[in-house]
XYZ file of C-alpha atoms in Angstrom:
151
model
C -94.882 139.788 -10.268
C -98.385 139.594 -11.253
C -101.121 142.346 -11.318
C -102.698 141.034 -8.095
C -99.289 140.590 -6.311
C -98.229 144.336 -7.314
C -101.870 145.573 -6.079
C -101.501 143.828 -2.875
C -97.788 144.988 -2.308
C -98.251 148.689 -2.994
C -102.118 148.860 -1.808
C -101.070 148.283 1.732
C -99.709 151.810 1.696
C -102.027 154.452 2.839
C -101.432 156.888 -0.001
C -101.149 155.210 -3.588
C -102.120 155.692 -7.195
C -101.044 153.685 -10.190
C -102.263 153.400 -13.716
C -104.182 151.161 -15.777
C -101.157 149.588 -17.470
C -99.283 149.764 -20.625
C -100.210 147.855 -23.759
C -97.584 145.939 -25.929
C -97.514 148.873 -28.857
C -96.866 151.581 -26.010
C -93.771 149.390 -24.320
C -92.471 148.448 -27.811
C -92.618 152.189 -28.977
C -90.798 153.324 -25.804
C -88.186 150.739 -26.031
C -87.485 151.975 -29.583
C -87.308 155.320 -28.484
C -85.132 154.671 -25.732
C -83.093 152.244 -27.774
C -83.326 149.400 -25.199
C -85.130 146.379 -24.318
C -86.827 146.315 -20.937
C -86.021 143.475 -18.292
C -89.073 141.186 -18.119
C -89.598 142.033 -14.367
C -90.126 145.524 -15.096
C -92.108 144.613 -18.126
C -94.859 143.060 -15.890
C -94.943 145.993 -13.791
C -95.533 148.276 -16.876
C -98.473 145.644 -18.425
C -99.995 145.670 -15.205
C -99.841 148.986 -13.677
C -97.764 151.291 -15.955
C -96.561 153.542 -13.362
C -97.067 154.395 -9.772
C -96.956 156.850 -6.898
C -97.169 155.232 -3.251
C -96.419 157.758 -0.603
C -93.436 159.812 -1.094
C -92.027 157.086 -3.863
C -92.689 157.528 -7.653
C -92.049 154.673 -10.386
C -91.740 155.769 -13.942
C -93.909 154.209 -16.214
C -95.933 154.242 -19.326
C -99.676 154.185 -20.377
C -102.446 156.365 -21.662
C -102.998 157.687 -18.260
C -99.416 158.498 -17.412
C -98.627 162.118 -16.508
C -95.372 163.886 -17.326
C -93.938 163.744 -13.709
C -93.705 160.074 -13.960
C -93.305 159.728 -17.891
C -90.496 157.036 -18.380
C -89.632 158.318 -21.864
C -89.590 161.799 -20.760
C -87.666 161.555 -17.487
C -85.182 159.162 -19.507
C -84.655 161.495 -22.443
C -84.246 164.568 -19.971
C -81.520 162.684 -17.933
C -79.620 161.661 -21.349
C -79.881 164.826 -23.288
C -80.286 167.866 -20.661
C -78.910 166.636 -17.277
C -74.986 166.951 -16.793
C -73.300 164.753 -16.478
C -75.623 162.820 -18.944
C -76.971 159.604 -17.894
C -75.510 156.648 -19.751
C -77.692 155.167 -22.508
C -77.675 151.734 -20.991
C -79.536 152.964 -17.869
C -82.930 153.611 -17.500
C -84.129 155.813 -14.771
C -87.233 154.432 -12.658
C -87.343 156.031 -9.393
C -86.178 159.299 -8.521
C -84.559 159.896 -4.826
C -86.025 163.524 -4.826
C -82.319 164.855 -4.728
C -81.854 164.699 -8.734
C -80.527 161.135 -8.505
C -82.068 157.853 -9.838
C -82.252 154.193 -9.501
C -81.884 152.742 -12.809
C -82.389 149.401 -14.740
C -78.763 148.454 -16.097
C -79.909 147.193 -19.329
C -76.812 146.420 -20.511
C -76.938 143.464 -18.101
C -80.153 141.768 -18.668
C -80.029 138.031 -17.640
C -83.364 135.833 -17.618
C -86.109 137.733 -15.952
C -83.742 140.669 -14.290
C -81.116 143.101 -14.486
C -79.414 144.826 -11.678
C -80.941 148.119 -10.316
C -78.225 150.785 -10.047
C -77.977 154.006 -8.246
C -76.925 157.011 -10.705
C -75.720 159.837 -8.854
C -76.207 162.886 -10.795
C -73.800 165.312 -9.574
C -70.780 162.454 -9.736
C -67.925 162.971 -12.057
C -68.874 161.816 -15.744
C -66.320 158.776 -15.383
C -68.147 157.683 -12.034
C -69.976 154.399 -12.520
C -73.530 153.791 -11.375
C -73.438 151.732 -8.176
C -75.274 148.382 -7.973
C -77.819 148.008 -5.157
C -80.468 145.412 -6.024
C -80.228 142.361 -8.161
C -83.485 143.251 -9.772
C -86.486 145.480 -10.205
C -88.705 142.726 -8.241
C -85.883 142.667 -5.097
C -86.168 146.406 -5.376
C -90.087 146.731 -5.188
C -90.024 144.108 -2.431
C -87.489 145.740 -0.277
C -89.055 149.228 -0.778
C -92.761 148.472 -0.507
C -92.888 145.207 1.733
C -93.423 146.878 4.829
C -96.379 149.370 4.647
C -96.383 152.794 6.124
C -98.934 151.742 8.636
C -96.985 148.947 10.153
């Protein structure tokens, strides 16, 4: 999704903040730290906005202006190395649900521009699998933010 499309989609909500976007070096460093490539649709979000907070929703990201609360690398590292059960390394959390669970990108299944979005239940059993819920990050964005809270 292009920057203006993202701004139009998210800006329709009454309470919103987003970043300046992340540059190629920041994105490359994050991919190296996390050991996973990001799907192109999420890369577009990172480049154009970096991160966002819209109403009660947060979307983790990157950029020189990202705070720790929505920092993708910090949150992923915490979920992988401190949370129990540990988040599998092929999942990249991008949206907390407020109860400790996350929507994640399944980076082991990137196909073309997208990879599936899955729901990771933090208090599930270690052998429990994440549940697929959207075909892509863009599909999640449109579903979540397509109708503004003022409608």
